[in-house]
Amino acid sequence: MFTAIVVTEDAPATLTEVDDDFLPEGEVAIDVEFSSVNYKDGLALLDMGQIVRAFPLVPGIDLVGTVTASASPRFAVGDRVTLNGDGIGEKRFGGFAQKAKVRADSLVSLPDSLTSARAAAIGTAGFTAMIAVLALEDAGVTPGDGPVLVTGAAGGVGSIAIALLAARGYAVTASTGRVAEQGDYLRSLGATEVVDRAQFSELGKPLQSQRWAAAIDSVGSATLANVLAQTTYGGVVVACGLAQGGDLPTSVMPFILRSVTLTGANSVDAPLDLRERAWAALATNLDPQLLDALTTTVGLADVFDIAPRIIAGEIRGRTVVDVKRRSARSLQTAE
Ligand SMILES: NC(=O)c1ccc[n+]([C@@H]2O[C@H](COP(=O)([O-])OP(=O)(O)OC[C@H]3O[C@@H](n4cnc5c(N)ncnc54)[C@H](OP(=O)(O)O)[C@@H]3O)[C@@H](O)[C@H]2O)c1
Protein backbone atom coordinates (compact mmCIF):
# COMPACT_ATOMS: atom_id res chain seq x y z
CA MET A 1 0.00 0.00 0.00
CA PHE A 2 1.08 3.56 -0.54
CA THR A 3 -0.38 7.03 -0.04
CA ALA A 4 -1.85 9.06 -2.89
CA ILE A 5 -4.20 11.95 -3.52
CA VAL A 6 -6.98 10.66 -5.74
CA VAL A 7 -9.60 12.59 -7.71
CA THR A 8 -12.75 10.79 -8.80
CA GLU A 9 -15.49 12.10 -11.10
CA ASP A 10 -18.10 12.65 -8.41
CA ALA A 11 -16.06 13.32 -5.27
CA PRO A 12 -13.50 15.92 -4.23
CA ALA A 13 -9.81 15.00 -4.12
CA THR A 14 -8.88 12.95 -1.05
CA LEU A 15 -5.75 11.57 0.56
CA THR A 16 -6.04 7.80 0.54
CA GLU A 17 -4.17 4.49 0.73
CA VAL A 18 -4.02 2.49 -2.48
CA ASP A 19 -2.21 -0.68 -3.56
CA ASP A 20 0.20 -1.13 -6.46
CA ASP A 21 -2.55 -2.43 -8.76
CA PHE A 22 -4.18 1.01 -8.61
CA LEU A 23 -1.48 2.45 -10.91
CA PRO A 24 -2.14 2.07 -14.65
CA GLU A 25 0.65 0.45 -16.64
CA GLY A 26 3.62 2.62 -17.64
CA GLU A 27 7.07 2.01 -19.09
CA VAL A 28 8.97 3.32 -16.08
CA ALA A 29 8.05 2.69 -12.43
CA ILE A 30 9.18 5.39 -10.03
CA ASP A 31 9.51 5.67 -6.28
CA VAL A 32 8.35 9.29 -6.03
CA GLU A 33 10.24 11.50 -3.58
CA PHE A 34 8.86 14.94 -4.35
CA SER A 35 6.24 16.75 -6.37
CA SER A 36 5.35 20.45 -6.22
CA VAL A 37 2.27 22.64 -6.26
CA ASN A 38 1.86 24.52 -9.52
CA TYR A 39 -1.00 26.85 -10.48
CA LYS A 40 -2.55 24.08 -12.59
CA ASP A 41 -2.51 21.73 -9.58
CA GLY A 42 -4.46 24.33 -7.62
CA LEU A 43 -7.07 24.38 -10.37
CA ALA A 44 -7.18 20.55 -10.49
CA LEU A 45 -7.64 20.18 -6.73
CA LEU A 46 -10.38 22.80 -6.66
CA ASP A 47 -12.13 21.20 -9.66
CA MET A 48 -11.63 24.35 -11.73
CA GLY A 49 -10.59 24.86 -15.35
CA GLN A 50 -11.36 21.27 -16.42
CA ILE A 51 -7.75 20.30 -15.76
CA VAL A 52 -8.54 16.70 -14.80
CA ARG A 53 -9.71 14.89 -17.90
CA ALA A 54 -9.62 11.21 -16.83
CA PHE A 55 -10.99 9.53 -13.69
CA PRO A 56 -9.87 8.31 -11.27
CA LEU A 57 -6.65 10.32 -11.35
CA VAL A 58 -3.68 11.17 -9.18
CA PRO A 59 -3.10 14.93 -9.63
CA GLY A 60 0.33 16.59 -9.59
CA ILE A 61 1.82 17.87 -12.86
CA ASP A 62 5.40 17.05 -11.93
CA LEU A 63 7.41 14.51 -10.00
CA VAL A 64 10.96 13.69 -8.97
CA GLY A 65 12.01 10.22 -7.91
CA THR A 66 14.05 7.07 -8.43
CA VAL A 67 13.44 4.41 -11.06
CA THR A 68 12.41 1.03 -9.58
CA ALA A 69 11.66 -0.79 -12.86
CA SER A 70 12.10 0.16 -16.50
CA ALA A 71 11.04 -1.20 -19.88
CA SER A 72 12.90 1.67 -21.56
CA PRO A 73 16.55 1.34 -22.58
CA ARG A 74 17.04 4.99 -21.56
CA PHE A 75 16.51 4.25 -17.86
CA ALA A 76 17.84 1.77 -15.32
CA VAL A 77 16.84 0.93 -11.78
CA GLY A 78 18.30 3.53 -9.44
CA ASP A 79 18.30 6.43 -11.92
CA ARG A 80 17.09 9.74 -10.49
CA VAL A 81 14.51 11.24 -12.86
CA THR A 82 12.03 14.08 -13.25
CA LEU A 83 8.88 14.49 -15.30
CA ASN A 84 7.12 17.76 -16.10
CA GLY A 85 3.78 17.79 -17.87
CA ASP A 86 3.30 15.11 -20.53
CA GLY A 87 -0.29 14.95 -19.33
CA ILE A 88 0.49 13.80 -15.79
CA GLY A 89 -1.92 15.30 -13.29
CA GLU A 90 -4.34 15.95 -16.17
CA LYS A 91 -5.03 12.74 -18.09
CA ARG A 92 -2.28 10.48 -16.67
CA PHE A 93 -1.52 9.70 -13.02
CA GLY A 94 0.74 12.38 -11.55
CA GLY A 95 3.09 13.22 -8.72
CA PHE A 96 0.86 13.51 -5.63
CA ALA A 97 1.55 9.89 -4.67
CA GLN A 98 4.44 7.84 -3.34
CA LYS A 99 4.64 5.73 -6.50
CA ALA A 100 4.12 6.38 -10.22
CA LYS A 101 4.32 4.57 -13.55
CA VAL A 102 4.99 6.88 -16.49
CA ARG A 103 5.79 7.00 -20.20
CA ALA A 104 9.48 7.21 -20.97
CA ASP A 105 9.18 9.73 -23.82
CA SER A 106 9.34 12.90 -21.71
CA LEU A 107 11.19 11.55 -18.69
CA VAL A 108 14.55 13.24 -18.01
CA SER A 109 17.51 11.96 -15.98
CA LEU A 110 18.49 14.50 -13.36
CA PRO A 111 21.94 16.06 -13.64
CA ASP A 112 24.16 14.70 -10.81
CA SER A 113 24.73 18.18 -9.44
CA LEU A 114 21.03 18.71 -8.73
CA THR A 115 19.54 17.19 -5.56
CA SER A 116 16.06 15.70 -5.85
CA ALA A 117 14.62 18.32 -3.49
CA ARG A 118 16.05 21.17 -5.56
CA ALA A 119 14.84 19.60 -8.80
CA ALA A 120 11.35 19.60 -7.28
CA ALA A 121 11.82 23.20 -6.16
CA ILE A 122 12.43 24.04 -9.81
CA GLY A 123 9.55 21.80 -10.90
CA THR A 124 7.25 22.59 -13.79
CA ALA A 125 7.17 26.32 -12.98
CA GLY A 126 10.96 26.55 -13.11
CA PHE A 127 11.18 24.32 -16.17
CA THR A 128 8.67 26.64 -17.90
CA ALA A 129 10.69 29.69 -16.87
CA MET A 130 13.80 28.09 -18.36
CA ILE A 131 12.18 27.25 -21.69
CA ALA A 132 10.82 30.81 -21.78
CA VAL A 133 14.34 32.20 -21.31
CA LEU A 134 15.64 29.86 -24.03
CA ALA A 135 12.81 31.01 -26.33
CA LEU A 136 13.90 34.64 -25.86
CA GLU A 137 17.51 33.83 -26.57
CA ASP A 138 16.69 31.58 -29.52
CA ALA A 139 14.82 34.58 -30.95
CA GLY A 140 18.01 36.65 -30.65
CA VAL A 141 17.57 38.56 -27.37
CA THR A 142 20.82 39.31 -25.49
CA PRO A 143 21.49 41.10 -22.17
CA GLY A 144 22.74 44.17 -24.04
CA ASP A 145 19.35 44.76 -25.64
CA GLY A 146 17.76 46.40 -22.60
CA PRO A 147 15.50 45.54 -19.64
CA VAL A 148 13.42 42.36 -19.56
CA LEU A 149 10.02 42.49 -17.83
CA VAL A 150 8.77 39.52 -15.79
CA THR A 151 5.07 39.58 -14.86
CA GLY A 152 3.51 37.46 -12.12
CA ALA A 153 6.90 38.04 -10.57
CA ALA A 154 6.40 36.65 -7.06
CA GLY A 155 4.81 33.43 -8.34
CA GLY A 156 6.63 30.23 -9.22
CA VAL A 157 7.30 30.86 -12.91
CA GLY A 158 8.05 34.54 -12.26
CA SER A 159 10.45 33.97 -9.35
CA ILE A 160 12.58 31.46 -11.22
CA ALA A 161 12.47 33.49 -14.44
CA ILE A 162 13.91 36.47 -12.54
CA ALA A 163 16.68 34.38 -10.99
CA LEU A 164 17.57 32.79 -14.34
CA LEU A 165 17.58 36.06 -16.28
CA ALA A 166 19.66 37.84 -13.65
CA ALA A 167 22.15 34.95 -13.61
CA ARG A 168 22.49 35.26 -17.38
CA GLY A 169 23.25 38.98 -17.14
CA TYR A 170 19.91 40.60 -17.94
CA ALA A 171 18.53 43.71 -16.23
CA VAL A 172 15.18 42.46 -14.91
CA THR A 173 12.09 44.47 -14.01
CA ALA A 174 9.65 42.54 -11.82
CA SER A 175 5.93 43.31 -12.05
CA THR A 176 3.97 42.30 -8.95
CA GLY A 177 0.74 43.04 -7.13
CA ARG A 178 2.70 42.77 -3.87
CA VAL A 179 5.33 45.52 -4.16
CA ALA A 180 5.40 46.29 -0.43
CA GLU A 181 5.47 42.68 0.81
CA GLN A 182 7.63 41.10 -1.90
CA GLY A 183 9.82 43.93 -3.19
CA ASP A 184 12.87 42.92 -1.14
CA TYR A 185 12.34 39.27 -2.06
CA LEU A 186 12.20 40.09 -5.79
CA ARG A 187 15.35 42.22 -5.54
CA SER A 188 17.07 39.34 -3.69
CA LEU A 189 16.33 37.14 -6.72
CA GLY A 190 18.07 39.64 -8.98
CA ALA A 191 15.39 42.12 -10.08
CA THR A 192 16.89 45.59 -10.58
CA GLU A 193 13.46 47.25 -10.57
CA VAL A 194 10.11 46.30 -9.03
CA VAL A 195 6.90 47.82 -10.42
CA ASP A 196 3.23 47.58 -9.47
CA ARG A 197 1.25 45.25 -11.74
CA ALA A 198 -1.73 47.65 -11.56
CA GLN A 199 -0.14 49.69 -14.35
CA PHE A 200 -0.64 46.70 -16.71
CA SER A 201 -4.02 45.43 -15.51
CA GLU A 202 -6.36 47.74 -17.44
CA LEU A 203 -6.31 47.76 -21.21
CA GLY A 204 -4.34 50.71 -22.62
CA LYS A 205 -3.44 52.04 -26.08
CA PRO A 206 -2.21 49.54 -28.70
CA LEU A 207 1.16 51.33 -28.85
CA GLN A 208 2.73 52.88 -25.75
CA SER A 209 6.19 54.16 -24.72
CA GLN A 210 8.82 51.55 -25.60
CA ARG A 211 10.21 50.11 -22.36
CA TRP A 212 11.06 46.41 -22.66
CA ALA A 213 13.55 44.62 -24.91
CA ALA A 214 11.80 41.40 -23.95
CA ALA A 215 9.27 40.00 -21.50
CA ILE A 216 8.23 36.75 -19.87
CA ASP A 217 4.52 36.90 -19.08
CA SER A 218 2.61 34.42 -16.94
CA VAL A 219 -0.45 36.67 -16.60
CA GLY A 220 -2.07 37.03 -20.07
CA SER A 221 -5.16 39.16 -20.80
CA ALA A 222 -4.87 42.99 -20.60
CA THR A 223 -1.45 42.64 -18.97
CA LEU A 224 0.00 40.83 -21.97
CA ALA A 225 -1.66 43.33 -24.35
CA ASN A 226 -0.01 46.25 -22.49
CA VAL A 227 3.34 44.46 -22.37
CA LEU A 228 3.22 44.00 -26.16
CA ALA A 229 2.34 47.70 -26.54
CA GLN A 230 5.41 48.68 -24.48
CA THR A 231 7.92 46.32 -26.11
CA THR A 232 10.71 48.02 -28.07
CA TYR A 233 11.22 47.66 -31.82
CA GLY A 234 12.24 44.06 -32.61
CA GLY A 235 11.60 42.89 -29.04
CA VAL A 236 10.38 39.44 -28.02
CA VAL A 237 7.60 38.48 -25.59
CA VAL A 238 7.07 34.94 -24.31
CA ALA A 239 3.51 34.11 -23.21
CA CYS A 240 3.49 31.26 -20.72
CA GLY A 241 0.48 31.72 -18.45
CA LEU A 242 -2.98 33.13 -17.78
CA ALA A 243 -3.11 34.20 -14.12
CA GLN A 244 -5.19 37.27 -15.11
CA GLY A 245 -7.02 35.57 -17.99
CA GLY A 246 -6.74 33.52 -21.15
CA ASP A 247 -7.88 36.33 -23.44
CA LEU A 248 -5.53 38.61 -25.38
CA PRO A 249 -7.19 41.94 -26.22
CA THR A 250 -4.48 43.33 -28.48
CA SER A 251 -4.19 44.60 -32.06
CA VAL A 252 -1.73 44.01 -34.90
CA MET A 253 0.03 47.34 -34.14
CA PRO A 254 2.95 46.03 -32.02
CA PHE A 255 3.69 43.46 -34.72
CA ILE A 256 3.36 45.55 -37.90
CA LEU A 257 4.79 48.82 -36.58
CA ARG A 258 7.44 47.58 -34.12
CA SER A 259 8.28 44.11 -35.40
CA VAL A 260 7.53 42.66 -31.98
CA THR A 261 7.59 38.86 -31.76
CA LEU A 262 5.08 37.05 -29.55
CA THR A 263 6.07 33.48 -28.86
CA GLY A 264 5.05 30.83 -26.36
CA ALA A 265 6.38 28.35 -23.82
CA ASN A 266 4.61 25.03 -23.28
CA SER A 267 5.95 22.66 -20.65
CA VAL A 268 3.41 19.89 -21.24
CA ASP A 269 4.38 18.83 -24.75
CA ALA A 270 7.97 20.08 -24.89
CA PRO A 271 10.11 17.66 -26.95
CA LEU A 272 12.77 15.61 -25.21
CA ASP A 273 15.73 17.54 -26.63
CA LEU A 274 14.32 20.81 -25.26
CA ARG A 275 13.64 19.17 -21.89
CA GLU A 276 17.23 17.91 -21.63
CA ARG A 277 18.63 21.26 -22.75
CA ALA A 278 16.50 23.11 -20.19
CA TRP A 279 17.37 20.81 -17.28
CA ALA A 280 21.09 21.00 -18.08
CA ALA A 281 20.85 24.81 -17.99
CA LEU A 282 18.75 24.79 -14.80
CA ALA A 283 21.39 22.68 -13.05
CA THR A 284 24.07 25.28 -13.65
CA ASN A 285 22.23 28.63 -13.85
CA LEU A 286 20.42 28.64 -10.51
CA ASP A 287 22.18 29.53 -7.29
CA PRO A 288 21.21 26.68 -4.88
CA GLN A 289 20.93 29.06 -1.91
CA LEU A 290 18.62 31.34 -3.89
CA LEU A 291 16.51 28.35 -4.88
CA ASP A 292 16.27 27.23 -1.24
CA ALA A 293 15.24 30.73 -0.23
CA LEU A 294 12.29 30.82 -2.62
CA THR A 295 11.07 27.32 -1.64
CA THR A 296 8.64 26.12 1.03
CA THR A 297 8.32 22.37 1.67
CA VAL A 298 5.05 20.74 2.73
CA GLY A 299 3.62 17.22 3.12
CA LEU A 300 1.00 15.52 0.93
CA ALA A 301 -1.99 16.46 3.10
CA ASP A 302 -0.92 20.12 3.09
CA VAL A 303 -1.55 20.35 -0.66
CA PHE A 304 -5.26 20.86 0.06
CA ASP A 305 -4.46 24.08 1.97
CA ILE A 306 -2.05 25.34 -0.68
CA ALA A 307 -4.47 24.88 -3.60
CA PRO A 308 -6.84 27.80 -2.87
CA ARG A 309 -3.92 30.01 -1.90
CA ILE A 310 -2.04 29.51 -5.16
CA ILE A 311 -5.21 30.33 -7.13
CA ALA A 312 -5.67 33.44 -4.99
CA GLY A 313 -2.11 34.53 -5.85
CA GLU A 314 -1.01 34.32 -2.20
CA ILE A 315 1.87 31.88 -2.56
CA ARG A 316 5.39 33.21 -2.95
CA GLY A 317 7.95 31.30 -5.00
CA ARG A 318 7.74 27.52 -5.06
CA THR A 319 6.05 24.91 -2.87
CA VAL A 320 7.67 21.47 -2.83
CA VAL A 321 5.63 18.46 -1.72
CA ASP A 322 7.59 15.83 0.19
CA VAL A 323 5.29 12.91 -0.63
CA LYS A 324 6.75 10.71 2.11
CA ARG A 325 5.48 13.18 4.71
CA ARG A 326 1.83 13.62 5.52
CA SER A 327 2.06 17.17 6.83
CA ALA A 328 4.72 19.80 7.33
CA ARG A 329 2.79 21.23 10.26
CA SER A 330 4.57 24.49 9.61
CA LEU A 331 2.94 26.00 6.60
CA GLN A 332 4.94 29.13 5.95
CA THR A 333 3.04 32.07 4.63
CA ALA A 334 4.84 34.47 2.33
CA GLU A 335 6.31 37.22 4.48
N1 LIG B 1 2.93 27.28 -20.38
C1 LIG B 1 3.15 26.33 -19.49
O1 LIG B 1 3.55 25.22 -19.82
C2 LIG B 1 2.97 26.67 -18.05
C3 LIG B 1 3.68 25.99 -17.06
C4 LIG B 1 3.56 26.41 -15.73
C5 LIG B 1 2.66 27.43 -15.43
N2 LIG B 1 1.95 28.00 -16.42
C6 LIG B 1 1.01 29.09 -16.12
O2 LIG B 1 1.76 30.20 -15.67
C7 LIG B 1 0.99 30.92 -14.71
C8 LIG B 1 1.81 31.04 -13.43
O3 LIG B 1 1.99 29.75 -12.86
P1 LIG B 1 2.71 29.63 -11.44
O4 LIG B 1 2.80 28.19 -11.13
O5 LIG B 1 3.90 30.50 -11.40
O6 LIG B 1 1.55 30.28 -10.52
P2 LIG B 1 1.70 31.18 -9.21
O7 LIG B 1 2.85 30.73 -8.39
O8 LIG B 1 0.35 31.25 -8.60
O9 LIG B 1 2.08 32.63 -9.79
C9 LIG B 1 1.15 33.40 -10.49
C10 LIG B 1 1.42 34.87 -10.18
O10 LIG B 1 0.64 35.67 -11.06
C11 LIG B 1 0.28 36.88 -10.42
N3 LIG B 1 -1.19 37.01 -10.50
C12 LIG B 1 -2.13 36.22 -9.92
N4 LIG B 1 -3.36 36.65 -10.22
C13 LIG B 1 -3.20 37.74 -11.02
C14 LIG B 1 -4.10 38.64 -11.66
N5 LIG B 1 -5.42 38.51 -11.56
N6 LIG B 1 -3.57 39.65 -12.39
C15 LIG B 1 -2.24 39.80 -12.53
N7 LIG B 1 -1.32 38.98 -11.93
C16 LIG B 1 -1.82 37.96 -11.20
C17 LIG B 1 0.76 36.77 -8.98
O11 LIG B 1 2.05 37.38 -8.92
P3 LIG B 1 2.30 38.75 -8.09
O12 LIG B 1 1.72 38.52 -6.74
O13 LIG B 1 3.76 38.92 -8.11
O14 LIG B 1 1.56 39.83 -8.86
C18 LIG B 1 0.96 35.28 -8.78
O15 LIG B 1 1.92 35.01 -7.80
C19 LIG B 1 -0.33 30.16 -14.55
O16 LIG B 1 -1.30 30.74 -15.39
C20 LIG B 1 0.02 28.77 -15.03
O17 LIG B 1 -1.09 28.07 -15.50
C21 LIG B 1 2.08 27.65 -17.71
XYZ file of C-alpha atoms and ligand atoms in Angstrom:
383
model
C 0.000 0.000 0.000
C 1.082 3.564 -0.545
C -0.385 7.026 -0.035
C -1.849 9.061 -2.885
C -4.196 11.949 -3.519
C -6.979 10.657 -5.737
C -9.598 12.591 -7.711
C -12.754 10.795 -8.803
C -15.490 12.100 -11.102
C -18.104 12.646 -8.410
C -16.060 13.317 -5.270
C -13.499 15.922 -4.233
C -9.808 15.001 -4.121
C -8.876 12.952 -1.052
C -5.745 11.568 0.562
C -6.043 7.800 0.540
C -4.166 4.486 0.734
C -4.020 2.487 -2.483
C -2.215 -0.675 -3.562
C 0.203 -1.132 -6.457
C -2.547 -2.429 -8.758
C -4.176 1.005 -8.609
C -1.481 2.447 -10.910
C -2.137 2.072 -14.645
C 0.646 0.448 -16.640
C 3.618 2.621 -17.638
C 7.071 2.011 -19.087
C 8.974 3.323 -16.081
C 8.046 2.693 -12.432
C 9.179 5.392 -10.025
C 9.506 5.666 -6.281
C 8.354 9.287 -6.028
C 10.242 11.497 -3.584
C 8.856 14.939 -4.354
C 6.244 16.754 -6.369
C 5.348 20.449 -6.222
C 2.267 22.642 -6.258
C 1.860 24.522 -9.521
C -0.999 26.847 -10.485
C -2.554 24.082 -12.587
C -2.513 21.729 -9.581
C -4.459 24.333 -7.622
C -7.071 24.376 -10.373
C -7.185 20.553 -10.492
C -7.643 20.176 -6.730
C -10.379 22.801 -6.658
C -12.130 21.201 -9.657
C -11.632 24.346 -11.732
C -10.590 24.856 -15.346
C -11.364 21.266 -16.421
C -7.754 20.301 -15.760
C -8.541 16.699 -14.799
C -9.714 14.885 -17.901
C -9.623 11.207 -16.831
C -10.989 9.534 -13.693
C -9.869 8.305 -11.269
C -6.647 10.323 -11.354
C -3.677 11.173 -9.177
C -3.096 14.932 -9.628
C 0.332 16.593 -9.591
C 1.823 17.865 -12.865
C 5.400 17.052 -11.927
C 7.408 14.509 -9.997
C 10.957 13.687 -8.972
C 12.011 10.220 -7.908
C 14.047 7.070 -8.425
C 13.442 4.405 -11.062
C 12.410 1.035 -9.582
C 11.662 -0.790 -12.864
C 12.102 0.157 -16.504
C 11.042 -1.196 -19.876
C 12.898 1.668 -21.555
C 16.545 1.336 -22.583
C 17.044 4.991 -21.557
C 16.506 4.250 -17.858
C 17.845 1.770 -15.323
C 16.837 0.927 -11.776
C 18.300 3.532 -9.435
C 18.296 6.429 -11.916
C 17.088 9.737 -10.493
C 14.511 11.239 -12.857
C 12.033 14.080 -13.247
C 8.879 14.486 -15.304
C 7.117 17.760 -16.104
C 3.785 17.787 -17.874
C 3.304 15.111 -20.534
C -0.286 14.946 -19.328
C 0.490 13.804 -15.785
C -1.917 15.298 -13.288
C -4.342 15.947 -16.173
C -5.026 12.741 -18.088
C -2.276 10.478 -16.675
C -1.517 9.702 -13.023
C 0.736 12.377 -11.547
C 3.095 13.221 -8.721
C 0.855 13.513 -5.628
C 1.548 9.890 -4.669
C 4.443 7.839 -3.336
C 4.636 5.731 -6.495
C 4.123 6.375 -10.219
C 4.325 4.571 -13.551
C 4.989 6.885 -16.494
C 5.792 7.002 -20.195
C 9.484 7.212 -20.971
C 9.177 9.731 -23.818
C 9.343 12.901 -21.715
C 11.190 11.547 -18.688
C 14.550 13.236 -18.013
C 17.507 11.956 -15.981
C 18.494 14.503 -13.357
C 21.941 16.060 -13.641
C 24.155 14.698 -10.808
C 24.728 18.180 -9.437
C 21.033 18.715 -8.725
C 19.539 17.185 -5.560
C 16.059 15.698 -5.854
C 14.622 18.316 -3.490
C 16.051 21.166 -5.564
C 14.844 19.599 -8.800
C 11.346 19.597 -7.275
C 11.815 23.196 -6.157
C 12.431 24.040 -9.809
C 9.551 21.799 -10.899
C 7.251 22.586 -13.789
C 7.167 26.316 -12.983
C 10.961 26.548 -13.112
C 11.178 24.324 -16.169
C 8.672 26.639 -17.898
C 10.691 29.690 -16.867
C 13.797 28.091 -18.364
C 12.178 27.254 -21.690
C 10.819 30.811 -21.780
C 14.345 32.198 -21.306
C 15.644 29.856 -24.029
C 12.814 31.009 -26.329
C 13.902 34.642 -25.856
C 17.510 33.829 -26.569
C 16.695 31.582 -29.524
C 14.816 34.581 -30.955
C 18.008 36.649 -30.651
C 17.571 38.563 -27.367
C 20.817 39.310 -25.493
C 21.494 41.096 -22.167
C 22.741 44.166 -24.036
C 19.347 44.764 -25.640
C 17.757 46.395 -22.599
C 15.504 45.542 -19.639
C 13.421 42.364 -19.556
C 10.022 42.486 -17.833
C 8.774 39.516 -15.795
C 5.067 39.583 -14.861
C 3.509 37.455 -12.124
C 6.901 38.041 -10.569
C 6.398 36.650 -7.063
C 4.809 33.434 -8.336
C 6.633 30.229 -9.225
C 7.305 30.865 -12.913
C 8.053 34.536 -12.263
C 10.449 33.974 -9.350
C 12.582 31.464 -11.216
C 12.467 33.492 -14.444
C 13.911 36.472 -12.538
C 16.683 34.376 -10.987
C 17.574 32.791 -14.343
C 17.582 36.058 -16.281
C 19.662 37.839 -13.649
C 22.155 34.951 -13.614
C 22.494 35.255 -17.383
C 23.247 38.977 -17.139
C 19.910 40.604 -17.938
C 18.534 43.713 -16.229
C 15.182 42.460 -14.914
C 12.089 44.472 -14.014
C 9.654 42.542 -11.820
C 5.928 43.308 -12.046
C 3.967 42.296 -8.952
C 0.743 43.037 -7.132
C 2.698 42.770 -3.872
C 5.331 45.516 -4.159
C 5.398 46.293 -0.427
C 5.474 42.681 0.808
C 7.627 41.101 -1.902
C 9.823 43.934 -3.193
C 12.866 42.922 -1.140
C 12.337 39.268 -2.059
C 12.198 40.090 -5.785
C 15.355 42.217 -5.538
C 17.070 39.338 -3.694
C 16.330 37.141 -6.722
C 18.072 39.644 -8.980
C 15.386 42.124 -10.079
C 16.885 45.588 -10.583
C 13.461 47.253 -10.565
C 10.108 46.302 -9.028
C 6.896 47.818 -10.422
C 3.227 47.579 -9.472
C 1.252 45.250 -11.737
C -1.733 47.648 -11.558
C -0.139 49.688 -14.351
C -0.635 46.701 -16.710
C -4.016 45.435 -15.506
C -6.355 47.736 -17.438
C -6.312 47.758 -21.212
C -4.343 50.711 -22.616
C -3.438 52.042 -26.075
C -2.211 49.544 -28.703
C 1.155 51.331 -28.854
C 2.731 52.884 -25.751
C 6.187 54.161 -24.720
C 8.816 51.551 -25.602
C 10.213 50.110 -22.356
C 11.062 46.410 -22.656
C 13.547 44.625 -24.907
C 11.801 41.402 -23.952
C 9.275 40.004 -21.502
C 8.226 36.751 -19.867
C 4.519 36.897 -19.083
C 2.610 34.420 -16.936
C -0.447 36.666 -16.603
C -2.065 37.032 -20.074
C -5.160 39.160 -20.797
C -4.870 42.994 -20.598
C -1.451 42.640 -18.970
C 0.004 40.829 -21.973
C -1.656 43.327 -24.352
C -0.008 46.246 -22.489
C 3.344 44.460 -22.373
C 3.220 44.000 -26.161
C 2.336 47.697 -26.541
C 5.411 48.676 -24.482
C 7.923 46.325 -26.107
C 10.706 48.019 -28.071
C 11.217 47.663 -31.822
C 12.245 44.057 -32.610
C 11.596 42.895 -29.042
C 10.385 39.437 -28.023
C 7.601 38.483 -25.595
C 7.072 34.943 -24.312
C 3.514 34.107 -23.207
C 3.492 31.258 -20.716
C 0.481 31.724 -18.447
C -2.978 33.135 -17.782
C -3.114 34.198 -14.119
C -5.191 37.265 -15.111
C -7.025 35.567 -17.986
C -6.741 33.518 -21.152
C -7.880 36.329 -23.438
C -5.528 38.611 -25.377
C -7.194 41.939 -26.218
C -4.479 43.331 -28.483
C -4.185 44.603 -32.064
C -1.732 44.009 -34.902
C 0.034 47.338 -34.139
C 2.953 46.035 -32.018
C 3.689 43.465 -34.719
C 3.358 45.547 -37.901
C 4.790 48.821 -36.579
C 7.435 47.583 -34.117
C 8.277 44.106 -35.400
C 7.532 42.665 -31.977
C 7.587 38.864 -31.762
C 5.079 37.050 -29.546
C 6.070 33.478 -28.865
C 5.048 30.835 -26.357
C 6.379 28.350 -23.821
C 4.608 25.030 -23.285
C 5.951 22.664 -20.650
C 3.407 19.891 -21.238
C 4.382 18.832 -24.752
C 7.973 20.081 -24.892
C 10.108 17.661 -26.953
C 12.768 15.606 -25.207
C 15.734 17.540 -26.631
C 14.320 20.814 -25.261
C 13.641 19.168 -21.892
C 17.226 17.910 -21.633
C 18.632 21.258 -22.748
C 16.497 23.109 -20.191
C 17.374 20.813 -17.284
C 21.095 20.997 -18.083
C 20.851 24.807 -17.989
C 18.753 24.795 -14.802
C 21.386 22.676 -13.047
C 24.073 25.285 -13.655
C 22.230 28.626 -13.847
C 20.420 28.641 -10.514
C 22.180 29.527 -7.294
C 21.210 26.677 -4.876
C 20.929 29.060 -1.914
C 18.622 31.338 -3.887
C 16.512 28.348 -4.882
C 16.270 27.226 -1.238
C 15.242 30.726 -0.225
C 12.290 30.818 -2.622
C 11.071 27.323 -1.636
C 8.638 26.123 1.033
C 8.316 22.372 1.668
C 5.051 20.742 2.731
C 3.618 17.223 3.120
C 0.999 15.524 0.932
C -1.990 16.458 3.099
C -0.916 20.119 3.088
C -1.552 20.346 -0.656
C -5.265 20.864 0.065
C -4.459 24.080 1.974
C -2.046 25.341 -0.676
C -4.470 24.882 -3.600
C -6.844 27.805 -2.865
C -3.920 30.011 -1.898
C -2.042 29.512 -5.165
C -5.211 30.331 -7.130
C -5.671 33.444 -4.991
C -2.106 34.528 -5.847
C -1.011 34.322 -2.202
C 1.870 31.875 -2.560
C 5.393 33.206 -2.954
C 7.949 31.303 -5.004
C 7.744 27.518 -5.060
C 6.053 24.913 -2.873
C 7.668 21.468 -2.834
C 5.634 18.459 -1.723
C 7.591 15.832 0.192
C 5.292 12.909 -0.633
C 6.754 10.715 2.109
C 5.482 13.179 4.709
C 1.829 13.616 5.521
C 2.058 17.166 6.826
C 4.723 19.796 7.329
C 2.786 21.230 10.260
C 4.568 24.488 9.605
C 2.937 25.995 6.597
C 4.939 29.127 5.948
C 3.036 32.067 4.629
C 4.837 34.475 2.330
C 6.308 37.217 4.484
N 2.925 27.277 -20.377
C 3.153 26.332 -19.493
O 3.552 25.223 -19.820
C 2.968 26.670 -18.051
C 3.683 25.988 -17.065
C 3.557 26.406 -15.735
C 2.657 27.427 -15.432
N 1.949 28.002 -16.424
C 1.015 29.094 -16.121
O 1.758 30.202 -15.669
C 0.993 30.921 -14.707
C 1.810 31.044 -13.433
O 1.989 29.750 -12.859
P 2.705 29.627 -11.439
O 2.796 28.191 -11.131
O 3.896 30.504 -11.400
O 1.550 30.281 -10.521
P 1.704 31.185 -9.213
O 2.847 30.733 -8.388
O 0.346 31.246 -8.595
O 2.076 32.630 -9.795
C 1.148 33.405 -10.491
C 1.419 34.868 -10.181
O 0.643 35.673 -11.065
C 0.275 36.877 -10.418
N -1.192 37.006 -10.498
C -2.130 36.221 -9.919
N -3.359 36.652 -10.223
C -3.200 37.743 -11.019
C -4.096 38.640 -11.663
N -5.419 38.513 -11.556
N -3.566 39.646 -12.390
C -2.236 39.798 -12.526
N -1.323 38.982 -11.934
C -1.817 37.961 -11.202
C 0.764 36.766 -8.983
O 2.047 37.382 -8.916
P 2.298 38.748 -8.089
O 1.723 38.524 -6.741
O 3.764 38.917 -8.111
O 1.560 39.825 -8.855
C 0.959 35.282 -8.779
O 1.916 35.012 -7.799
C -0.333 30.161 -14.553
O -1.304 30.736 -15.386
C 0.024 28.768 -15.028
O -1.095 28.072 -15.501
C 2.081 27.651 -17.709
